[in-house]
CSV table of C-alpha atoms in Angstrom, one decimal:
chain,number,residue,atom,x,y,z
A,11,MET,CA,-15.3,14.5,-21.6
A,12,PHE,CA,-17.2,12.3,-19.1
A,13,PRO,CA,-20.8,11.0,-19.0
A,14,LYS,CA,-22.9,12.5,-16.2
A,15,ASN,CA,-26.2,10.6,-16.4
A,16,THR,CA,-24.8,7.5,-14.7
A,17,TRP,CA,-23.7,6.2,-11.4
A,18,TYR,CA,-20.1,6.6,-10.1
A,19,VAL,CA,-18.5,5.4,-6.9
A,20,ALA,CA,-18.1,8.6,-4.8
A,21,CYS,CA,-16.5,7.3,-1.6
A,22,MET,CA,-16.4,4.4,0.9
A,23,PRO,CA,-18.8,4.4,3.9
A,24,ASP,CA,-16.0,4.8,6.4
A,25,GLU,CA,-15.2,8.2,4.9
A,26,LEU,CA,-18.5,9.4,6.2
A,27,ALA,CA,-18.0,8.1,9.7
A,28,ALA,CA,-18.1,11.4,11.6
A,29,GLN,CA,-17.6,14.4,9.4
A,30,PRO,CA,-19.0,15.7,6.0
A,31,LEU,CA,-16.8,14.8,3.0
A,32,GLY,CA,-16.1,17.2,0.2
A,33,ARG,CA,-15.3,15.7,-3.2
A,34,LYS,CA,-15.3,16.9,-6.7
A,35,ILE,CA,-16.8,14.5,-9.2
A,36,CYS,CA,-17.2,15.1,-12.9
A,37,GLY,CA,-16.3,18.7,-12.3
A,38,GLU,CA,-19.1,19.1,-9.6
A,39,LYS,CA,-18.1,20.1,-6.1
A,40,MET,CA,-20.2,18.0,-3.7
A,41,VAL,CA,-20.4,17.4,0.0
A,42,PHE,CA,-21.5,13.9,1.3
A,43,PHE,CA,-22.9,13.3,4.7
A,44,ARG,CA,-25.3,11.0,6.6
A,45,GLY,CA,-28.7,12.6,7.2
A,46,PRO,CA,-31.4,11.5,9.5
A,47,GLU,CA,-31.4,7.7,10.2
A,48,GLY,CA,-28.0,7.5,8.6
A,49,LYS,CA,-29.2,7.9,5.0
A,50,VAL,CA,-26.5,9.2,2.7
A,51,ALA,CA,-27.0,12.6,1.1
A,52,ALA,CA,-25.1,14.7,-1.4
A,53,VAL,CA,-25.5,18.4,-2.1
A,54,GLU,CA,-23.5,21.1,-3.8
A,55,ASP,CA,-20.5,22.1,-1.6
A,56,PHE,CA,-21.6,25.7,-1.5
A,57,CYS,CA,-23.3,27.6,1.3
A,58,PRO,CA,-26.0,29.9,-0.1
A,59,HIS,CA,-25.3,32.5,2.5
A,60,ARG,CA,-21.7,33.5,1.7
A,61,GLY,CA,-20.4,30.7,-0.5
A,62,ALA,CA,-18.4,28.9,2.1
A,63,PRO,CA,-17.7,25.1,1.5
A,64,LEU,CA,-20.3,23.2,3.4
A,65,SER,CA,-17.7,20.4,3.7
A,66,LEU,CA,-15.9,22.5,6.3
A,67,GLY,CA,-18.9,22.3,8.5
A,68,SER,CA,-20.1,19.7,11.1
A,69,LEU,CA,-22.8,17.2,11.6
A,70,LYS,CA,-25.3,17.0,14.5
A,71,ASP,CA,-28.4,14.8,14.6
A,72,GLY,CA,-28.1,14.1,10.8
A,73,GLN,CA,-28.0,17.8,9.9
A,74,LEU,CA,-25.2,19.6,8.1
A,75,THR,CA,-24.2,22.8,9.7
A,76,CYS,CA,-22.0,25.3,7.8
A,77,GLY,CA,-18.8,26.0,9.6
A,78,TYR,CA,-18.9,29.7,8.8
A,79,HIS,CA,-22.2,31.1,10.2
A,80,GLY,CA,-24.1,28.1,11.4
A,81,LEU,CA,-26.6,27.7,8.5
A,82,VAL,CA,-28.1,24.2,8.6
A,83,MET,CA,-28.5,22.4,5.2
A,84,GLY,CA,-30.8,19.5,4.5
A,85,GLY,CA,-30.0,16.6,2.3
A,86,ASP,CA,-32.5,17.9,-0.3
A,87,GLY,CA,-30.5,21.1,-0.8
A,88,LYS,CA,-33.0,23.2,1.2
A,89,VAL,CA,-32.0,25.4,4.1
A,90,VAL,CA,-33.4,24.1,7.4
A,91,SER,CA,-32.4,26.9,9.8
A,92,MET,CA,-29.9,29.5,10.7
A,93,PRO,CA,-29.3,31.3,14.0
A,94,GLY,CA,-31.3,34.5,14.2
A,95,GLN,CA,-32.6,34.3,10.6
A,96,ARG,CA,-35.8,33.4,8.9
A,97,VAL,CA,-34.8,31.0,6.1
A,98,GLY,CA,-38.0,30.6,4.1
A,99,GLY,CA,-36.7,32.7,1.3
A,100,PHE,CA,-33.2,31.3,1.2
A,101,PRO,CA,-32.2,29.8,-2.1
A,102,CYS,CA,-31.6,26.1,-2.4
A,103,VAL,CA,-28.5,24.4,-3.6
A,104,ARG,CA,-28.3,21.5,-5.9
A,105,SER,CA,-28.7,18.0,-4.5
A,106,PHE,CA,-27.4,14.8,-6.1
A,107,PRO,CA,-28.9,11.3,-6.0
A,108,ALA,CA,-26.8,9.2,-3.7
A,109,VAL,CA,-27.1,5.5,-2.8
A,110,GLU,CA,-25.2,3.2,-0.4
A,111,ARG,CA,-24.8,-0.2,-2.0
A,112,TYR,CA,-22.3,-3.0,-2.2
A,113,GLY,CA,-20.0,-1.4,0.3
A,114,PHE,CA,-19.7,1.9,-1.6
A,115,ILE,CA,-21.4,5.3,-1.8
A,116,TRP,CA,-22.7,5.9,-5.4
A,117,VAL,CA,-23.6,9.3,-6.8
A,118,TRP,CA,-25.4,10.4,-10.0
A,119,PRO,CA,-23.9,13.8,-11.1
A,120,GLY,CA,-26.2,14.4,-14.0
A,121,ASP,CA,-30.0,14.9,-14.4
A,122,ALA,CA,-31.5,13.8,-11.1
A,123,ALA,CA,-34.8,12.9,-12.9
A,124,LEU,CA,-33.0,10.2,-14.8
A,125,ALA,CA,-31.4,8.5,-11.7
A,126,ASP,CA,-32.5,5.0,-11.1
A,127,ALA,CA,-30.7,2.9,-8.5
A,128,ALA,CA,-31.6,-0.3,-10.5
A,129,LEU,CA,-29.0,0.8,-13.0
A,130,ILE,CA,-26.2,0.1,-10.6
A,131,HIS,CA,-24.6,-3.1,-11.8
A,132,HIS,CA,-25.2,-6.1,-9.5
A,133,LEU,CA,-22.0,-7.2,-7.7
A,134,GLU,CA,-22.4,-10.7,-6.6
A,135,TRP,CA,-19.1,-10.8,-4.7
A,136,ALA,CA,-20.2,-7.9,-2.5
A,137,VAL,CA,-23.3,-9.7,-1.2
A,138,ASN,CA,-22.3,-13.3,-1.2
A,139,PRO,CA,-20.6,-14.5,2.0
A,140,GLU,CA,-18.6,-17.0,0.0
A,141,TRP,CA,-16.5,-14.0,-1.2
A,142,ALA,CA,-14.1,-11.8,0.6
A,143,TYR,CA,-13.0,-8.3,-0.5
A,144,GLY,CA,-10.2,-5.9,0.4
A,145,GLY,CA,-9.4,-2.6,-1.3
A,146,GLY,CA,-8.7,1.1,-1.1
A,147,MET,CA,-8.7,4.4,-3.0
A,148,TYR,CA,-6.1,6.6,-4.7
A,149,HIS,CA,-6.4,10.1,-6.1
A,150,ILE,CA,-4.6,10.1,-9.5
A,151,ASN,CA,-3.6,13.1,-11.5
A,152,CYS,CA,-4.5,11.8,-15.0
A,153,GLU,CA,-7.5,11.7,-17.2
A,154,TYR,CA,-9.8,8.8,-16.2
A,155,ARG,CA,-9.7,7.3,-19.7
A,156,LEU,CA,-6.0,6.7,-19.4
A,157,MET,CA,-6.7,4.4,-16.5
A,158,ILE,CA,-9.3,2.5,-18.5
A,159,ASP,CA,-6.7,2.1,-21.3
A,160,ASN,CA,-4.3,0.8,-18.7
A,161,LEU,CA,-6.7,-1.8,-17.3
A,162,MET,CA,-7.9,-3.0,-20.6
A,163,ASP,CA,-4.4,-3.7,-21.8
A,164,LEU,CA,-2.4,-5.8,-19.2
A,165,THR,CA,0.7,-6.1,-21.4
A,166,HIS,CA,2.2,-3.4,-19.2
A,167,GLU,CA,2.3,-5.8,-16.3
A,168,THR,CA,5.6,-7.2,-17.6
A,169,TYR,CA,7.3,-3.9,-17.3
A,170,VAL,CA,5.5,-1.8,-14.7
A,171,HIS,CA,4.8,-4.8,-12.3
A,172,GLY,CA,7.8,-7.0,-13.0
A,173,SER,CA,8.4,-7.8,-9.3
A,174,SER,CA,4.8,-8.9,-8.5
A,175,ILE,CA,2.4,-10.0,-11.4
A,176,GLY,CA,4.5,-9.3,-14.5
A,177,GLN,CA,6.1,-12.0,-16.6
A,178,LYS,CA,7.3,-12.3,-20.2
A,179,GLU,CA,4.6,-14.8,-21.1
A,180,ILE,CA,2.0,-12.0,-20.9
A,181,ASP,CA,3.7,-10.4,-23.9
A,182,GLU,CA,3.9,-13.7,-25.8
A,183,ALA,CA,0.2,-14.8,-25.3
A,184,PRO,CA,-2.3,-13.6,-27.9
A,185,VAL,CA,-4.9,-11.2,-26.8
A,186,ASN,CA,-8.6,-11.2,-27.9
A,187,THR,CA,-11.0,-8.3,-27.7
A,188,ARG,CA,-14.7,-8.4,-28.4
A,189,VAL,CA,-17.7,-6.1,-27.8
A,190,GLU,CA,-20.8,-7.4,-26.2
A,191,GLY,CA,-23.4,-4.7,-26.3
A,192,GLU,CA,-22.0,-1.9,-24.3
A,193,GLU,CA,-19.4,-4.1,-22.6
A,194,VAL,CA,-15.9,-4.6,-23.9
A,195,VAL,CA,-14.1,-7.9,-23.0
A,196,THR,CA,-10.3,-8.4,-23.5
A,197,SER,CA,-8.9,-11.8,-22.6
A,198,ARG,CA,-5.6,-13.5,-22.5
A,199,PHE,CA,-4.8,-17.1,-21.5
A,200,MET,CA,-1.4,-18.5,-20.7
A,201,GLU,CA,-0.7,-22.3,-20.4
A,202,ASN,CA,2.0,-24.2,-18.6
A,203,ILE,CA,4.0,-21.3,-17.1
A,204,MET,CA,5.5,-20.6,-13.7
A,205,PRO,CA,3.5,-18.3,-11.5
A,206,PRO,CA,4.9,-14.8,-10.7
A,207,PRO,CA,5.4,-13.8,-7.1
A,208,PHE,CA,1.9,-12.5,-6.3
A,209,TRP,CA,0.3,-15.6,-7.6
A,210,ARG,CA,2.7,-17.9,-5.8
A,211,MET,CA,1.5,-16.1,-2.6
A,212,ALA,CA,-2.1,-16.6,-3.6
A,213,LEU,CA,-1.5,-20.3,-4.3
A,214,ARG,CA,0.0,-20.8,-0.9
A,215,GLY,CA,-2.9,-18.9,0.7
A,216,ASN,CA,-5.2,-21.5,-0.8
A,217,ASP,CA,-3.0,-24.4,0.4
A,218,LEU,CA,-1.7,-25.2,-3.1
A,219,ALA,CA,1.8,-25.8,-4.3
A,220,ASP,CA,3.4,-22.7,-5.6
A,221,ASP,CA,6.4,-24.2,-7.3
A,222,VAL,CA,4.7,-26.0,-10.2
A,223,PRO,CA,3.6,-24.9,-13.6
A,224,VAL,CA,0.2,-23.2,-13.9
A,225,ASP,CA,-2.3,-22.1,-16.4
A,226,ARG,CA,-3.1,-18.3,-16.0
A,227,TRP,CA,-5.9,-16.1,-17.3
A,228,GLN,CA,-6.8,-12.4,-17.5
A,229,ILE,CA,-10.3,-11.4,-18.6
A,230,CYS,CA,-10.9,-7.7,-18.5
A,231,ARG,CA,-14.5,-6.4,-18.7
A,232,PHE,CA,-15.2,-2.7,-19.2
A,233,THR,CA,-18.7,-1.4,-18.4
A,234,ALA,CA,-19.7,2.2,-18.9
A,235,PRO,CA,-19.1,4.7,-17.6
A,236,SER,CA,-15.7,3.6,-16.2
A,237,HIS,CA,-16.0,0.3,-14.4
A,238,VAL,CA,-13.4,-2.5,-15.1
A,239,LEU,CA,-13.7,-5.9,-13.5
A,240,ILE,CA,-10.9,-8.3,-14.3
A,241,GLU,CA,-11.2,-12.0,-13.7
A,242,VAL,CA,-7.7,-13.2,-12.9
A,243,GLY,CA,-6.2,-16.4,-11.6
A,244,VAL,CA,-4.0,-19.4,-11.9
A,245,ALA,CA,-4.6,-23.2,-11.8
A,246,HIS,CA,-2.2,-26.0,-11.6
A,247,ALA,CA,-1.4,-26.9,-15.2
A,248,GLY,CA,-3.4,-29.5,-16.9
A,249,LYS,CA,-6.4,-29.2,-14.5
A,250,GLY,CA,-8.6,-27.2,-16.8
A,251,GLY,CA,-7.2,-23.7,-16.6
A,252,TYR,CA,-10.0,-21.1,-16.2
A,253,GLN,CA,-12.6,-23.9,-15.9
A,254,ALA,CA,-10.5,-25.9,-13.3
A,255,ASP,CA,-12.1,-27.3,-10.2
A,256,PRO,CA,-11.7,-24.8,-7.2
A,257,GLN,CA,-9.4,-27.3,-5.4
A,258,TYR,CA,-6.7,-26.7,-8.1
A,259,LYS,CA,-6.8,-22.9,-8.5
A,260,ALA,CA,-6.6,-19.5,-6.9
A,261,SER,CA,-8.8,-17.0,-8.7
A,262,SER,CA,-10.1,-13.5,-8.0
A,263,ILE,CA,-11.8,-10.5,-9.5
A,264,VAL,CA,-9.8,-7.3,-9.6
A,265,VAL,CA,-12.2,-4.5,-8.9
A,266,ASP,CA,-11.7,-1.1,-10.6
A,267,PHE,CA,-14.1,1.8,-10.2
A,268,ILE,CA,-12.8,5.0,-11.9
A,269,THR,CA,-14.5,8.2,-11.0
A,270,PRO,CA,-13.5,11.4,-12.9
A,271,GLU,CA,-12.7,14.5,-10.8
A,272,THR,CA,-11.6,16.9,-13.5
A,273,GLU,CA,-10.4,16.6,-17.1
A,274,THR,CA,-7.0,15.5,-15.9
A,275,SER,CA,-7.6,13.8,-12.5
A,276,HIS,CA,-9.8,11.0,-11.1
A,277,TRP,CA,-10.6,9.0,-8.0
A,278,TYR,CA,-9.5,5.3,-8.3
A,279,PHE,CA,-11.3,2.8,-6.1
A,280,TRP,CA,-9.4,-0.5,-6.3
A,281,GLY,CA,-9.6,-3.9,-4.7
A,282,MET,CA,-9.7,-7.6,-5.1
A,283,ALA,CA,-12.6,-10.0,-4.5
A,284,ARG,CA,-11.9,-13.7,-4.0
A,285,ASN,CA,-14.0,-16.8,-3.5
A,286,PHE,CA,-11.5,-19.0,-1.7
A,287,LYS,CA,-10.9,-18.9,2.1
A,288,PRO,CA,-13.2,-15.9,2.5
A,289,GLN,CA,-13.0,-16.0,6.3
A,290,ASP,CA,-9.2,-15.7,6.3
A,291,ALA,CA,-8.7,-12.0,7.4
A,292,ALA,CA,-4.9,-12.3,7.3
A,293,LEU,CA,-5.0,-13.5,3.7
A,294,THR,CA,-7.3,-10.6,2.8
A,295,ALA,CA,-4.9,-8.2,4.4
A,296,SER,CA,-1.9,-9.8,2.6
A,297,ILE,CA,-3.6,-9.6,-0.8
A,298,ARG,CA,-4.7,-6.0,-0.2
A,299,GLU,CA,-1.1,-5.0,0.7
A,300,GLY,CA,0.1,-6.6,-2.5
A,301,GLN,CA,-2.6,-5.0,-4.6
A,302,SER,CA,-1.8,-1.6,-3.0
A,303,LYS,CA,1.8,-1.8,-4.1
A,304,ILE,CA,0.8,-2.9,-7.6
A,305,PHE,CA,-1.6,0.0,-8.1
A,306,SER,CA,0.8,2.6,-6.7
A,307,GLU,CA,3.2,1.6,-9.5
A,308,ASP,CA,0.4,2.3,-12.0
A,309,MET,CA,-0.1,5.7,-10.5
A,310,GLU,CA,3.4,7.0,-11.1
A,311,MET,CA,3.4,5.8,-14.7
A,312,LEU,CA,-0.1,7.3,-15.5
A,313,GLU,CA,0.6,10.7,-13.9
A,314,ARG,CA,3.9,11.0,-15.9
A,315,GLN,CA,2.0,9.9,-19.0
A,316,GLN,CA,-0.6,12.6,-18.4
A,317,LYS,CA,2.1,15.3,-18.0
A,318,ASN,CA,3.6,14.2,-21.3
A,319,LEU,CA,0.3,14.3,-23.1
A,320,SER,CA,-0.6,17.7,-21.7
A,321,GLU,CA,2.7,19.1,-22.8
A,322,ASN,CA,2.2,17.6,-26.3
A,323,PRO,CA,-1.5,17.9,-27.2
A,324,ALA,CA,-1.0,17.7,-30.9
A,325,ARG,CA,1.1,14.5,-30.9
A,326,GLN,CA,-0.7,11.4,-32.4
A,327,LEU,CA,-0.5,8.1,-30.5
A,328,LEU,CA,-0.3,4.7,-32.0
A,329,LYS,CA,-3.2,2.2,-31.9
A,330,LEU,CA,-1.9,-1.4,-31.8
A,331,ASN,CA,-3.7,-4.7,-31.4
A,332,ILE,CA,-3.0,-4.7,-27.7
A,333,ASP,CA,-4.9,-1.3,-27.5
A,334,ALA,CA,-8.1,-2.6,-28.8
A,335,GLY,CA,-9.8,-2.9,-25.4
A,336,GLY,CA,-9.2,0.7,-24.6
A,337,VAL,CA,-10.1,1.9,-28.1
A,338,GLN,CA,-13.4,0.1,-28.1
A,339,SER,CA,-14.2,1.4,-24.5
A,340,ARG,CA,-13.6,4.9,-25.7
A,341,ARG,CA,-16.0,4.4,-28.6
A,342,ILE,CA,-18.7,3.4,-26.2
A,343,LEU,CA,-18.0,6.5,-24.1
A,344,ASP,CA,-18.1,8.7,-27.2
A,345,LYS,CA,-21.5,7.3,-28.1
A,346,ILE,CA,-22.8,7.9,-24.6
A,347,LEU,CA,-21.5,11.5,-24.6
A,348,LEU,CA,-23.2,12.2,-27.9
A,349,GLN,CA,-26.5,10.9,-26.5
A,350,GLU,CA,-26.2,13.1,-23.5
A,351,GLN,CA,-25.5,16.1,-25.7
A,352,SER,CA,-28.6,15.3,-27.8
A,353,LEU,CA,-30.7,15.3,-24.6
A,354,ARG,CA,-29.4,18.7,-23.5
A,355,SER,CA,-30.2,20.2,-26.9
A,356,ILE,CA,-33.8,19.1,-26.8
């Protein structure tokens, strides 16, 4: 159901501050920890002695010690030592390629021989000091593709997020979907409308009037396996919309990294990157709080949707023009899955 020969966001660096972290990704139970010199490592969450979860262990001097009988595991999946035992013949456990980059820990759950850190997409906002970022993570009990569908069709904002970013003009504006290689782009532009509450707050945060008409845009970009970056913003009406000079607009990138856990659950890493007033920590916190509320509203809807679908597996769903972004994204995923199946059969 999910590609494995690819990079997923596994966790955030602060989750590895002191203890090992157990996390299931693409059906694989893993434990993440910092090895010698702070380098991130990921191995199977399984002690080869008695099968205890290594994530219940502890760290000392960059070594992972099983919390059951003290076996010490290296980041390469080889046993380092164990009190009173010779470990030369102990079996190894699987290790997973892991990389720390752009403020996230990334993992490759598939064939380690194919892992190449250069395949991690460049994120300019994560390395450029002219940008600020704030975000978080949710565990959501629904299939990861439902979240992709949700993010590639923002029509739902009018109904799910009516008190923050939703407004009727979203329904009324035409939506355009195109495929560029293995990227799907869905866009919507709205002109001469009043900004909803979240964007009024963002305009004030950039020292702009919030009680005047604006031009608004939403450009959703899906990149396999499950990354959706959404360019969003508003500009004072008549100043050029998406192309307006920065002095007339408040714009951001909504960051969505969706990491499958099981067939019906995923880890959702969310946030917003902005390129106005990047040093304003209070503004970053305010935007993060607003985004957190918005994404929690999605969570309830998606989990209930998954429950309905699980109880009615034979029901056919409609595919409308507003669903084109999600439909095209799924076609790309299906193609990748077929390619992986072909590799396994060789």
